[in-house]
């Protein structure tokens, strides 16, 4: 079992930045686990935004160049730095962890509660 605790969401204006944090715990989590962020916008399906593991990183085309995922293995924490936010980034962002690979949504088997990100125009 893996527990994931997210923080850092909020309401911002277009062009602003936010940083999301996610700390993992539990016996099933290891430093080889993939960690990622999956978002769900109103009326849309969940979509993998970014992922990271020891093998590398993944970004959805819609966020490349604006979002950066990083990881602090000593503290089992992953971060998503989101710059130049756009209204279409508005969604609930879920931290997720699993065996991977980082670019496959089904590779993430544990989920956090989600944090709301709202970007106004």
XYZ file of C-alpha atoms in Angstrom:
121
model
C 0.000 0.000 0.000
C 1.231 3.468 -0.899
C -0.073 6.693 0.603
C 0.305 9.940 -1.306
C -0.216 13.403 0.151
C -0.469 16.361 -2.222
C -0.292 20.072 -1.618
C 0.132 23.302 -3.525
C -3.014 23.810 -5.575
C -4.926 27.062 -5.715
C -6.466 29.840 -7.770
C -4.144 31.843 -10.007
C -4.314 34.040 -13.062
C -3.171 33.091 -16.535
C 0.596 33.400 -16.814
C 1.194 32.709 -13.130
C 3.102 29.802 -11.611
C 2.310 27.134 -9.044
C 4.268 24.271 -7.544
C 2.600 21.055 -6.501
C 4.209 18.695 -3.999
C 3.542 15.034 -3.309
C 5.047 12.928 -0.540
C 4.814 9.157 -0.693
C 4.862 6.676 2.179
C 4.161 3.012 2.717
C 5.947 -0.289 2.340
C 5.066 -0.692 -1.318
C 6.823 2.517 -2.300
C 10.460 2.446 -3.319
C 12.928 4.731 -4.990
C 12.427 2.789 -8.212
C 8.712 3.585 -8.228
C 7.481 5.964 -10.871
C 5.769 9.110 -9.619
C 3.566 11.289 -11.716
C 0.778 13.793 -11.966
C -2.546 13.062 -13.610
C -5.213 15.695 -14.045
C -8.929 15.671 -14.675
C -10.674 18.710 -16.036
C -14.450 19.136 -15.744
C -16.232 16.900 -18.226
C -13.000 15.303 -19.432
C -11.176 12.055 -18.830
C -8.129 11.843 -16.631
C -4.907 12.568 -18.481
C -1.294 11.892 -17.564
C 0.542 15.203 -17.366
C 4.059 14.277 -16.272
C 5.973 11.382 -14.781
C 9.409 10.659 -13.387
C 11.458 7.627 -12.441
C 15.104 6.638 -12.430
C 14.669 5.892 -16.139
C 13.698 9.435 -17.034
C 10.782 11.814 -17.373
C 7.636 12.162 -19.422
C 5.557 15.210 -20.323
C 2.295 15.478 -22.178
C 2.587 17.642 -25.292
C 0.206 20.194 -23.805
C 2.599 21.025 -20.943
C 6.036 20.606 -22.519
C 8.165 23.687 -21.959
C 5.889 24.979 -19.190
C 5.825 22.223 -16.552
C 8.805 20.575 -14.873
C 8.637 17.445 -12.742
C 11.357 16.708 -10.225
C 11.941 14.371 -7.360
C 13.671 14.317 -3.986
C 14.348 10.646 -3.331
C 15.679 11.265 0.160
C 12.231 12.534 1.165
C 10.084 10.463 -1.212
C 8.701 13.686 -2.633
C 7.858 14.693 -6.181
C 7.233 18.216 -7.384
C 5.450 19.680 -10.377
C 6.531 23.205 -11.190
C 3.896 24.770 -13.414
C 4.795 27.988 -15.213
C 2.864 30.149 -17.652
C -0.386 28.573 -16.559
C -3.336 28.713 -18.925
C -7.079 28.468 -18.261
C -7.072 25.066 -19.964
C -4.765 23.816 -17.189
C -7.687 24.096 -14.771
C -8.265 20.646 -13.298
C -7.952 18.470 -10.252
C -4.368 17.267 -10.148
C -3.716 13.839 -8.682
C -0.347 12.589 -7.565
C 0.183 8.971 -8.516
C 2.826 6.291 -8.017
C 3.429 2.827 -9.371
C 5.746 0.501 -11.243
C 5.567 2.593 -14.411
C 6.669 3.136 -17.085
C 6.406 6.868 -16.627
C 4.594 7.497 -19.903
C 1.773 4.975 -19.300
C -1.222 5.980 -17.243
C -1.988 2.420 -16.181
C 1.512 2.177 -14.740
C 0.361 4.324 -11.820
C -1.508 2.172 -9.326
C -1.768 4.401 -6.238
C -3.424 7.810 -6.168
C -3.620 10.790 -3.869
C -6.784 12.686 -3.005
C -6.195 15.373 -5.585
C -5.642 19.115 -5.391
C -7.586 21.731 -7.332
C -5.777 24.065 -9.704
C -7.872 26.869 -11.160
C -6.464 29.307 -13.701
C -8.520 32.397 -14.479
C -8.178 34.318 -17.720
